[in-house]
mmCIF file of C-alpha atoms and ligand atoms in Angstrom:
data_model
loop_
_atom_site.group_PDB
_atom_site.id
_atom_site.type_symbol
_atom_site.label_atom_id
_atom_site.label_comp_id
_atom_site.label_asym_id
_atom_site.label_seq_id
_atom_site.Cartn_x
_atom_site.Cartn_y
_atom_site.Cartn_z
ATOM 1 C CA MET K 1 -8.625 -81.312 52.206
ATOM 2 C CA SER K 2 -6.502 -79.437 54.709
ATOM 3 C CA PRO K 3 -7.173 -75.905 55.868
ATOM 4 C CA PRO K 4 -5.409 -73.300 53.754
ATOM 5 C CA SER K 5 -2.443 -71.273 54.880
ATOM 6 C CA PRO K 6 -2.833 -69.413 58.162
ATOM 7 C CA ARG K 7 -1.460 -66.314 56.445
ATOM 8 C CA LEU K 8 -4.925 -65.659 55.063
ATOM 9 C CA SER K 9 -6.624 -63.146 57.294
ATOM 10 C CA HIS K 10 -8.447 -64.782 60.139
ATOM 11 C CA ILE K 11 -11.875 -63.536 61.154
ATOM 12 C CA THR K 12 -13.504 -63.948 64.547
ATOM 13 C CA ILE K 13 -17.219 -63.458 64.926
ATOM 14 C CA LEU K 14 -18.842 -63.223 68.320
ATOM 15 C CA LEU K 15 -22.444 -64.331 68.814
ATOM 16 C CA TRP K 16 -23.412 -61.810 71.465
ATOM 17 C CA VAL K 17 -26.307 -63.996 72.581
ATOM 18 C CA HIS K 18 -27.010 -67.323 70.875
ATOM 19 C CA PRO K 19 -29.678 -66.185 68.433
ATOM 20 C CA PHE K 20 -31.642 -69.425 68.333
ATOM 21 C CA GLY K 21 -30.963 -70.974 71.717
ATOM 22 C CA VAL K 22 -27.629 -72.400 72.835
ATOM 23 C CA ALA K 23 -26.294 -74.779 70.211
ATOM 24 C CA PRO K 24 -22.868 -76.153 69.335
ATOM 25 C CA LEU K 25 -20.740 -73.605 67.462
ATOM 26 C CA PRO K 26 -20.022 -74.336 63.818
ATOM 27 C CA ASP K 27 -16.677 -75.243 62.351
ATOM 28 C CA CYS K 28 -16.836 -73.169 59.158
ATOM 29 C CA TRP K 29 -14.008 -75.017 57.509
ATOM 30 C CA LYS K 30 -15.205 -78.548 58.191
ATOM 31 C CA GLN K 31 -18.868 -77.865 57.547
ATOM 32 C CA PHE K 32 -18.771 -75.334 54.714
ATOM 33 C CA GLN K 33 -15.153 -75.141 53.513
ATOM 34 C CA ILE K 34 -15.011 -71.510 54.574
ATOM 35 C CA HIS K 35 -11.523 -70.941 55.835
ATOM 36 C CA GLY K 36 -10.010 -68.659 58.462
ATOM 37 C CA CYS K 37 -13.168 -68.161 60.396
ATOM 38 C CA THR K 38 -13.955 -68.621 64.091
ATOM 39 C CA ILE K 39 -17.446 -68.309 65.477
ATOM 40 C CA THR K 40 -17.428 -67.890 69.234
ATOM 41 C CA ASP K 41 -19.907 -67.193 72.010
ATOM 42 C CA ASP K 42 -17.251 -66.202 74.547
ATOM 43 C CA LYS K 43 -17.890 -62.608 75.603
ATOM 44 C CA HIS K 44 -14.207 -62.315 76.620
ATOM 45 C CA ALA K 45 -13.474 -62.283 72.903
ATOM 46 C CA TYR K 46 -15.370 -59.003 72.532
ATOM 47 C CA ARG K 47 -12.278 -56.743 72.306
ATOM 48 C CA GLN K 48 -10.669 -58.939 69.640
ATOM 49 C CA ALA K 49 -13.739 -59.834 67.611
ATOM 50 C CA ASP K 50 -13.871 -58.533 64.047
ATOM 51 C CA ALA K 51 -17.628 -58.563 64.207
ATOM 52 C CA VAL K 52 -20.462 -59.177 66.652
ATOM 53 C CA ILE K 53 -23.773 -60.708 65.640
ATOM 54 C CA ILE K 54 -26.767 -59.216 67.429
ATOM 55 C CA HIS K 55 -30.194 -60.773 66.990
ATOM 56 C CA HIS K 56 -32.909 -58.185 66.707
ATOM 57 C CA ARG K 57 -35.240 -60.165 68.927
ATOM 58 C CA ASP K 58 -32.774 -59.785 71.823
ATOM 59 C CA VAL K 59 -32.683 -56.010 71.604
ATOM 60 C CA VAL K 60 -36.294 -55.103 70.794
ATOM 61 C CA LYS K 61 -36.748 -53.643 74.269
ATOM 62 C CA GLY K 62 -33.842 -51.251 73.973
ATOM 63 C CA ARG K 63 -30.133 -50.733 73.734
ATOM 64 C CA ALA K 64 -29.304 -52.009 77.233
ATOM 65 C CA ARG K 65 -28.618 -55.478 75.878
ATOM 66 C CA LEU K 66 -26.181 -54.325 73.215
ATOM 67 C CA PRO K 67 -22.450 -54.919 73.731
ATOM 68 C CA PRO K 68 -20.606 -52.176 75.653
ATOM 69 C CA GLU K 69 -19.540 -48.919 73.988
ATOM 70 C CA PRO K 70 -17.154 -47.627 72.938
ATOM 71 C CA ARG K 71 -16.694 -50.545 70.626
ATOM 72 C CA PRO K 72 -13.348 -51.566 69.148
ATOM 73 C CA ARG K 73 -12.694 -49.182 66.275
ATOM 74 C CA SER K 74 -12.633 -51.614 63.397
ATOM 75 C CA GLN K 75 -15.312 -53.957 64.775
ATOM 76 C CA LYS K 76 -18.546 -54.414 62.839
ATOM 77 C CA TRP K 77 -21.879 -54.961 64.476
ATOM 78 C CA ILE K 78 -24.105 -57.221 62.442
ATOM 79 C CA TRP K 79 -27.868 -56.892 62.707
ATOM 80 C CA LEU K 80 -29.516 -60.306 62.363
ATOM 81 C CA ASN K 81 -33.234 -60.709 61.756
ATOM 82 C CA HIS K 82 -35.442 -63.355 60.170
ATOM 83 C CA GLU K 83 -38.829 -61.868 61.037
ATOM 84 C CA SER K 84 -40.834 -59.536 58.852
ATOM 85 C CA PRO K 85 -41.175 -55.830 59.700
ATOM 86 C CA THR K 86 -44.665 -56.489 61.109
ATOM 87 C CA TYR K 87 -43.135 -58.776 63.740
ATOM 88 C CA SER K 88 -39.982 -56.740 64.371
ATOM 89 C CA PRO K 89 -40.839 -54.072 66.931
ATOM 90 C CA GLY K 90 -38.334 -51.462 68.065
ATOM 91 C CA LEU K 91 -36.613 -50.933 64.708
ATOM 92 C CA GLN K 92 -36.738 -47.163 65.103
ATOM 93 C CA LYS K 93 -34.236 -47.339 67.976
ATOM 94 C CA TYR K 94 -31.408 -48.549 65.797
ATOM 95 C CA ASP K 95 -30.426 -45.875 63.319
ATOM 96 C CA ARG K 96 -26.626 -45.602 63.142
ATOM 97 C CA VAL K 97 -25.936 -48.514 65.461
ATOM 98 C CA PHE K 98 -25.170 -51.393 63.124
ATOM 99 C CA ASN K 99 -22.602 -51.768 60.368
ATOM 100 C CA LEU K 100 -23.927 -54.733 58.407
ATOM 101 C CA THR K 101 -27.283 -56.420 57.971
ATOM 102 C CA LEU K 102 -27.950 -60.153 57.814
ATOM 103 C CA SER K 103 -31.463 -61.037 56.731
ATOM 104 C CA TYR K 104 -33.688 -62.543 54.049
ATOM 105 C CA ARG K 105 -33.826 -59.246 52.160
ATOM 106 C CA VAL K 106 -31.961 -59.471 48.869
ATOM 107 C CA ASP K 107 -30.298 -56.124 49.551
ATOM 108 C CA SER K 108 -28.863 -57.212 52.915
ATOM 109 C CA ASP K 109 -25.091 -57.036 53.280
ATOM 110 C CA ILE K 110 -25.211 -60.722 54.167
ATOM 111 C CA TYR K 111 -28.065 -62.195 52.177
ATOM 112 C CA VAL K 112 -29.519 -65.315 53.745
ATOM 113 C CA PRO K 113 -32.769 -66.307 52.062
ATOM 114 C CA TYR K 114 -34.979 -68.944 53.659
ATOM 115 C CA GLY K 115 -34.190 -71.008 50.614
ATOM 116 C CA HIS K 116 -32.947 -70.705 47.054
ATOM 117 C CA LEU K 117 -32.742 -72.759 43.890
ATOM 118 C CA ILE K 118 -29.518 -74.179 42.573
ATOM 119 C CA PRO K 119 -29.351 -75.074 38.858
ATOM 120 C CA VAL K 120 -28.266 -78.685 38.469
ATOM 121 C CA GLY K 121 -29.030 -79.506 34.839
ATOM 122 C CA ASN K 122 -30.287 -83.064 34.691
ATOM 123 C CA SER K 123 -28.071 -84.292 37.451
ATOM 124 C CA SER K 124 -29.287 -86.823 39.942
ATOM 125 C CA GLY K 125 -29.817 -84.232 42.664
ATOM 126 C CA SER K 126 -32.685 -82.418 40.975
ATOM 127 C CA LEU K 127 -36.070 -81.812 42.546
ATOM 128 C CA ASP K 128 -37.606 -83.898 39.795
ATOM 129 C CA GLN K 129 -36.762 -87.059 41.706
ATOM 130 C CA THR K 130 -39.468 -86.174 44.210
ATOM 131 C CA THR K 131 -41.932 -85.271 41.469
ATOM 132 C CA SER K 132 -41.769 -88.683 39.868
ATOM 133 C CA LEU K 133 -42.399 -90.426 43.199
ATOM 134 C CA ARG K 134 -45.540 -88.493 43.887
ATOM 135 C CA ARG K 135 -49.100 -89.768 43.566
ATOM 136 C CA PRO K 136 -50.995 -86.893 45.111
ATOM 137 C CA SER K 137 -54.550 -87.865 45.917
ATOM 138 C CA ARG K 138 -55.615 -84.714 47.729
ATOM 139 C CA LEU K 139 -56.030 -81.207 46.409
ATOM 140 C CA LEU K 140 -54.895 -78.525 48.784
ATOM 141 C CA ALA K 141 -53.293 -78.247 52.213
ATOM 142 C CA TRP K 142 -52.523 -75.383 54.527
ATOM 143 C CA VAL K 143 -50.399 -75.446 57.673
ATOM 144 C CA VAL K 144 -51.031 -72.650 60.108
ATOM 145 C CA SER K 145 -49.770 -72.277 63.645
ATOM 146 C CA HIS K 146 -50.435 -68.600 64.206
ATOM 147 C CA TRP K 147 -54.082 -67.937 63.376
ATOM 148 C CA SER K 148 -55.117 -64.331 63.515
ATOM 149 C CA ALA K 149 -58.287 -62.904 62.031
ATOM 150 C CA SER K 150 -56.304 -59.781 61.148
ATOM 151 C CA HIS K 151 -54.063 -61.724 58.761
ATOM 152 C CA ALA K 152 -54.788 -61.375 55.063
ATOM 153 C CA ARG K 153 -54.281 -65.121 54.791
ATOM 154 C CA VAL K 154 -57.211 -65.895 57.091
ATOM 155 C CA SER K 155 -59.708 -63.882 55.062
ATOM 156 C CA PHE K 156 -58.285 -65.426 51.919
ATOM 157 C CA TYR K 157 -58.700 -68.923 53.368
ATOM 158 C CA ASN K 158 -62.263 -68.188 54.453
ATOM 159 C CA GLU K 159 -63.164 -67.243 50.930
ATOM 160 C CA LEU K 160 -61.247 -69.956 49.117
ATOM 161 C CA LYS K 161 -62.801 -72.733 51.207
ATOM 162 C CA ARG K 162 -66.190 -71.824 49.787
ATOM 163 C CA TYR K 163 -64.986 -73.218 46.438
ATOM 164 C CA VAL K 164 -62.470 -75.996 47.157
ATOM 165 C CA ASN K 165 -61.598 -78.471 49.886
ATOM 166 C CA ILE K 166 -58.719 -77.269 52.026
ATOM 167 C CA ASP K 167 -57.161 -79.542 54.630
ATOM 168 C CA VAL K 168 -55.856 -77.428 57.488
ATOM 169 C CA TYR K 169 -52.976 -78.662 59.654
ATOM 170 C CA GLY K 170 -51.141 -77.245 62.639
ATOM 171 C CA ARG K 171 -52.347 -75.611 65.816
ATOM 172 C CA ALA K 172 -55.517 -74.451 64.066
ATOM 173 C CA GLY K 173 -56.278 -77.755 62.346
ATOM 174 C CA LYS K 174 -55.264 -81.411 62.168
ATOM 175 C CA PRO K 175 -52.248 -82.229 64.330
ATOM 176 C CA LEU K 176 -48.869 -82.324 62.650
ATOM 177 C CA LYS K 177 -45.455 -83.158 64.113
ATOM 178 C CA LYS K 178 -42.991 -80.305 64.467
ATOM 179 C CA GLY K 179 -40.313 -79.670 61.895
ATOM 180 C CA ARG K 180 -40.082 -79.317 58.170
ATOM 181 C CA GLU K 181 -39.690 -83.038 57.520
ATOM 182 C CA ALA K 182 -43.196 -83.656 58.870
ATOM 183 C CA VAL K 183 -44.640 -80.907 56.682
ATOM 184 C CA GLN K 184 -42.861 -82.172 53.601
ATOM 185 C CA GLU K 185 -43.959 -85.728 54.297
ATOM 186 C CA MET K 186 -47.586 -84.678 54.661
ATOM 187 C CA LEU K 187 -47.365 -82.583 51.466
ATOM 188 C CA ARG K 188 -46.507 -85.573 49.335
ATOM 189 C CA ASP K 189 -50.229 -86.380 49.269
ATOM 190 C CA TYR K 190 -51.183 -82.949 47.974
ATOM 191 C CA MET K 191 -51.205 -81.287 44.593
ATOM 192 C CA PHE K 192 -51.138 -77.766 45.980
ATOM 193 C CA TYR K 193 -50.001 -76.064 49.118
ATOM 194 C CA LEU K 194 -51.117 -72.687 50.415
ATOM 195 C CA ALA K 195 -47.820 -70.967 51.156
ATOM 196 C CA MET K 196 -49.207 -67.858 52.781
ATOM 197 C CA GLU K 197 -47.009 -65.512 54.774
ATOM 198 C CA ASN K 198 -48.133 -63.966 58.057
ATOM 199 C CA SER K 199 -47.521 -60.504 56.612
ATOM 200 C CA GLN K 200 -46.674 -59.081 53.202
ATOM 201 C CA HIS K 201 -43.249 -57.505 52.808
ATOM 202 C CA THR K 202 -40.427 -57.232 50.280
ATOM 203 C CA ASP K 203 -38.551 -60.542 49.952
ATOM 204 C CA TYR K 204 -40.375 -62.023 52.930
ATOM 205 C CA ILE K 205 -40.797 -65.505 51.496
ATOM 206 C CA THR K 206 -40.286 -68.147 54.138
ATOM 207 C CA GLU K 207 -39.810 -71.872 54.503
ATOM 208 C CA LYS K 208 -43.535 -72.311 53.800
ATOM 209 C CA LEU K 209 -42.727 -71.884 50.119
ATOM 210 C CA TRP K 210 -39.647 -74.089 50.221
ATOM 211 C CA ASN K 211 -41.443 -76.897 52.044
ATOM 212 C CA ALA K 212 -43.908 -77.076 49.164
ATOM 213 C CA VAL K 213 -41.179 -76.927 46.538
ATOM 214 C CA ARG K 214 -39.184 -79.665 48.263
ATOM 215 C CA ALA K 215 -42.218 -81.900 48.555
ATOM 216 C CA GLY K 216 -43.331 -81.345 44.953
ATOM 217 C CA ALA K 217 -46.635 -79.647 45.765
ATOM 218 C CA ILE K 218 -47.332 -76.580 43.635
ATOM 219 C CA PRO K 219 -47.239 -73.565 45.939
ATOM 220 C CA VAL K 220 -50.188 -71.190 45.882
ATOM 221 C CA VAL K 221 -48.574 -68.098 47.330
ATOM 222 C CA LEU K 222 -49.781 -65.091 49.245
ATOM 223 C CA GLY K 223 -46.962 -62.772 50.220
ATOM 224 C CA PRO K 224 -45.083 -60.100 48.299
ATOM 225 C CA SER K 225 -45.781 -59.468 44.599
ATOM 226 C CA ARG K 226 -45.440 -62.049 41.838
ATOM 227 C CA GLN K 227 -42.422 -60.129 40.576
ATOM 228 C CA ASN K 228 -40.796 -60.538 43.958
ATOM 229 C CA TYR K 229 -41.352 -64.325 43.937
ATOM 230 C CA GLU K 230 -39.875 -64.460 40.453
ATOM 231 C CA ARG K 231 -36.554 -63.372 41.921
ATOM 232 C CA LEU K 232 -36.449 -66.815 43.503
ATOM 233 C CA LEU K 233 -38.414 -69.130 41.232
ATOM 234 C CA PRO K 234 -39.351 -69.618 37.573
ATOM 235 C CA PRO K 235 -42.693 -67.915 36.875
ATOM 236 C CA GLU K 236 -44.564 -71.200 36.385
ATOM 237 C CA ALA K 237 -43.230 -72.742 39.593
ATOM 238 C CA PHE K 238 -45.937 -71.134 41.711
ATOM 239 C CA ILE K 239 -49.471 -69.796 41.472
ATOM 240 C CA HIS K 240 -49.861 -66.316 42.897
ATOM 241 C CA VAL K 241 -53.184 -65.325 44.427
ATOM 242 C CA ASP K 242 -52.951 -62.067 42.447
ATOM 243 C CA ASP K 243 -52.914 -64.019 39.170
ATOM 244 C CA PHE K 244 -56.694 -64.169 39.268
ATOM 245 C CA PRO K 245 -59.224 -61.374 39.539
ATOM 246 C CA THR K 246 -61.320 -63.365 41.988
ATOM 247 C CA VAL K 247 -60.769 -66.143 44.490
ATOM 248 C CA GLU K 248 -63.393 -68.185 42.683
ATOM 249 C CA GLU K 249 -61.384 -68.071 39.449
ATOM 250 C CA LEU K 250 -58.281 -69.177 41.318
ATOM 251 C CA ALA K 251 -60.271 -72.144 42.684
ATOM 252 C CA GLN K 252 -61.458 -73.003 39.177
ATOM 253 C CA TYR K 253 -57.885 -72.936 37.963
ATOM 254 C CA LEU K 254 -56.732 -75.341 40.683
ATOM 255 C CA ASN K 255 -59.448 -77.792 39.642
ATOM 256 C CA LYS K 256 -58.456 -77.388 36.021
ATOM 257 C CA VAL K 257 -54.802 -78.182 36.742
ATOM 258 C CA LYS K 258 -55.883 -81.199 38.746
ATOM 259 C CA GLN K 259 -57.687 -82.617 35.696
ATOM 260 C CA ASN K 260 -55.113 -81.659 33.114
ATOM 261 C CA PRO K 261 -51.790 -83.518 33.118
ATOM 262 C CA ASP K 262 -50.248 -81.058 30.642
ATOM 263 C CA LEU K 263 -50.981 -78.117 32.887
ATOM 264 C CA MET K 264 -49.616 -80.051 35.824
ATOM 265 C CA LYS K 265 -46.459 -80.697 33.863
ATOM 266 C CA HIS K 266 -46.243 -77.041 32.949
ATOM 267 C CA HIS K 267 -46.032 -76.177 36.626
ATOM 268 C CA LEU K 268 -43.625 -78.960 37.562
ATOM 269 C CA SER K 269 -41.193 -79.669 34.717
ATOM 270 C CA TRP K 270 -38.783 -76.873 35.731
ATOM 271 C CA ARG K 271 -37.916 -79.144 38.654
ATOM 272 C CA GLN K 272 -35.706 -81.248 36.393
ATOM 273 C CA ASN K 273 -33.119 -78.521 36.419
ATOM 274 C CA TYR K 274 -32.954 -77.375 40.024
ATOM 275 C CA SER K 275 -32.345 -78.417 43.552
ATOM 276 C CA VAL K 276 -33.174 -76.395 46.671
ATOM 277 C CA HIS K 277 -30.790 -75.209 49.304
ATOM 278 C CA GLN K 278 -32.029 -74.145 52.738
ATOM 279 C CA MET K 279 -29.217 -72.666 54.801
ATOM 280 C CA THR K 280 -28.785 -73.679 58.405
ATOM 281 C CA HIS K 281 -28.094 -71.040 61.026
ATOM 282 C CA ASP K 282 -24.499 -72.288 61.174
ATOM 283 C CA GLU K 283 -24.031 -71.682 57.499
ATOM 284 C CA LYS K 284 -25.398 -68.155 57.844
ATOM 285 C CA PHE K 285 -22.847 -67.329 60.534
ATOM 286 C CA CYS K 286 -20.042 -68.650 58.358
ATOM 287 C CA GLN K 287 -21.352 -66.625 55.393
ATOM 288 C CA ALA K 288 -21.141 -63.562 57.616
ATOM 289 C CA CYS K 289 -17.459 -64.319 58.071
ATOM 290 C CA GLU K 290 -16.841 -64.112 54.353
ATOM 291 C CA VAL K 291 -18.498 -60.709 54.107
ATOM 292 C CA VAL K 292 -16.644 -59.397 57.156
ATOM 293 C CA ARG K 293 -13.370 -60.482 55.576
ATOM 294 C CA ARG K 294 -14.244 -58.857 52.276
ATOM 295 C CA THR K 295 -15.137 -55.547 53.934
ATOM 296 C CA ARG K 296 -12.283 -55.549 56.409
ATOM 297 C CA GLY K 297 -10.628 -52.157 56.739
ATOM 298 C CA GLN K 298 -13.690 -50.424 55.327
ATOM 299 C CA THR K 299 -16.222 -48.654 57.449
ATOM 300 C CA SER K 300 -19.910 -48.993 56.844
ATOM 301 C CA GLU K 301 -23.024 -48.197 58.734
ATOM 302 C CA VAL K 302 -26.739 -48.803 58.551
ATOM 303 C CA PRO K 303 -28.015 -45.251 58.782
ATOM 304 C CA HIS K 304 -31.760 -45.818 58.771
ATOM 305 C CA LEU K 305 -32.553 -49.359 59.802
ATOM 306 C CA LYS K 306 -36.314 -49.045 59.971
ATOM 307 C CA ASP K 307 -36.720 -47.086 56.732
ATOM 308 C CA TRP K 308 -34.639 -49.635 54.912
ATOM 309 C CA PHE K 309 -36.133 -52.778 56.427
ATOM 310 C CA CYS K 310 -39.737 -51.621 56.004
ATOM 311 C CA SER K 311 -39.288 -50.393 52.437
HETATM 312 C C1 NAG I 401 -32.851 -83.935 30.653
HETATM 313 O O1 NAG I 401 -33.890 -84.829 30.969
HETATM 314 C C2 NAG I 401 -34.965 -84.785 30.082
HETATM 315 C C3 NAG I 401 -36.120 -85.631 30.625
HETATM 316 O O2 NAG I 401 -35.645 -86.660 31.442
HETATM 317 C C4 NAG I 401 -34.492 -85.238 28.704
HETATM 318 O O3 NAG I 401 -35.555 -85.198 27.785
HETATM 319 C C5 NAG I 401 -33.379 -84.278 28.254
HETATM 320 O O4 NAG I 401 -32.848 -84.729 27.023
HETATM 321 C C6 NAG I 401 -32.274 -84.198 29.272
HETATM 322 N N1 NAG I 401 -31.356 -83.127 28.907
HETATM 323 C C7 NAG I 401 -30.025 -83.194 29.040
HETATM 324 C C8 NAG I 401 -29.262 -81.986 28.644
HETATM 325 O O5 NAG I 401 -29.476 -84.172 29.507
HETATM 326 C C1 NAG I 402 -33.487 -78.121 31.621
HETATM 327 O O1 NAG I 402 -32.210 -77.743 31.139
HETATM 328 C C2 NAG I 402 -31.924 -78.283 29.875
HETATM 329 C C3 NAG I 402 -30.479 -77.969 29.560
HETATM 330 O O2 NAG I 402 -30.202 -76.616 29.773
HETATM 331 C C4 NAG I 402 -32.891 -77.691 28.854
HETATM 332 O O3 NAG I 402 -32.646 -78.218 27.581
HETATM 333 C C5 NAG I 402 -34.316 -78.051 29.287
HETATM 334 O O4 NAG I 402 -35.258 -77.430 28.435
HETATM 335 C C6 NAG I 402 -34.588 -77.644 30.701
HETATM 336 N N1 NAG I 402 -35.848 -78.195 31.112
HETATM 337 C C7 NAG I 402 -36.848 -77.478 31.579
HETATM 338 C C8 NAG I 402 -38.077 -78.200 31.877
HETATM 339 O O5 NAG I 402 -36.780 -76.260 31.733
HETATM 340 C C1 NAG I 403 -20.010 -48.955 62.701
HETATM 341 O O1 NAG I 403 -21.149 -48.130 62.855
HETATM 342 C C2 NAG I 403 -21.000 -47.131 63.836
HETATM 343 C C3 NAG I 403 -22.357 -46.465 63.995
HETATM 344 O O2 NAG I 403 -22.841 -46.021 62.770
HETATM 345 C C4 NAG I 403 -19.905 -46.188 63.404
HETATM 346 O O3 NAG I 403 -19.710 -45.186 64.378
HETATM 347 C C5 NAG I 403 -18.606 -46.984 63.232
HETATM 348 O O4 NAG I 403 -17.583 -46.148 62.725
HETATM 349 C C6 NAG I 403 -18.820 -48.148 62.272
HETATM 350 N N1 NAG I 403 -17.640 -48.985 62.287
HETATM 351 C C7 NAG I 403 -17.176 -49.620 61.208
HETATM 352 C C8 NAG I 403 -15.935 -50.421 61.402
HETATM 353 O O5 NAG I 403 -17.700 -49.553 60.114
#
């Protein structure tokens, strides 16, 4: 494949500060077949850039770290954030500053979920390949690095462990190597995984869920509502803590599934028809390019950042 004609409008996106630590810049064409797109970190490109990506974490303390005003007239400032509202201080400072949003929220201008399913029919790439390799001998695992008694997940854990064995990994439990491969490897021994978010917000469903799905452990989720999870997964693909009136009944259900191959199958057979995609940061930047191209020549603004993001 060769890059398409240069006559197609070219887009330059400036990473104002590298959002996730300095890393090589992506080649959107080679890596993702997204044409006419340059991602740069060279601040000299500011005047020419069609858009600038600004990571919320870099501007929580105030506007001093924003690019200089007045900005080029047709330039779009893109607000990037992967944290939940609970862990995103300073949002109130940014009404009418940004033009586009890039986050895990479905209603972002540039929607970049932590993961999503791709229908594959029965093709060889389906998740089912992992299912058939599994011989889980243990019931339930939880990985937690940030333990806080104020988290809903900690009180939930404290109650659930009265009824079932939970193996805890991470900073608050058994040691585990960094990275999602280590988590997914460990999860192959487990039937269920507690995919519990640090805070409960619309669409805030992180890699905790996708690690379980990848590994073939049935996720037991605590996060936004069941309905919200169903935007991303078939209803039987996860067990929601709200599905049961009491924690004890949830525990009984987990034991029941463990002893009942048909129930197990009920929760896993959807995997025949899907694979999972987890976008890299590079891919997210290149996705931004596509949206900037599509909205070129139009103005847009994010009038009430906090009200929107916290809703
Ligand atoms: C998909 O796979 C299942 C189980 O392996 C099989 O029963 C079914 O016939 C297949 N469906 C198609 C459309 O290939
Ligand atoms: C997978 O997709 C095929 C073809 O659409 C369908 O016949 C089958 O019922 C699906 N399997 C599951 C478990 O949903
Ligand atoms: C971007 O947003 C700012 C602040 O709301 C606004 O003044 C500017 O006109 C917008 N620019 C574009 C190109 O949409």
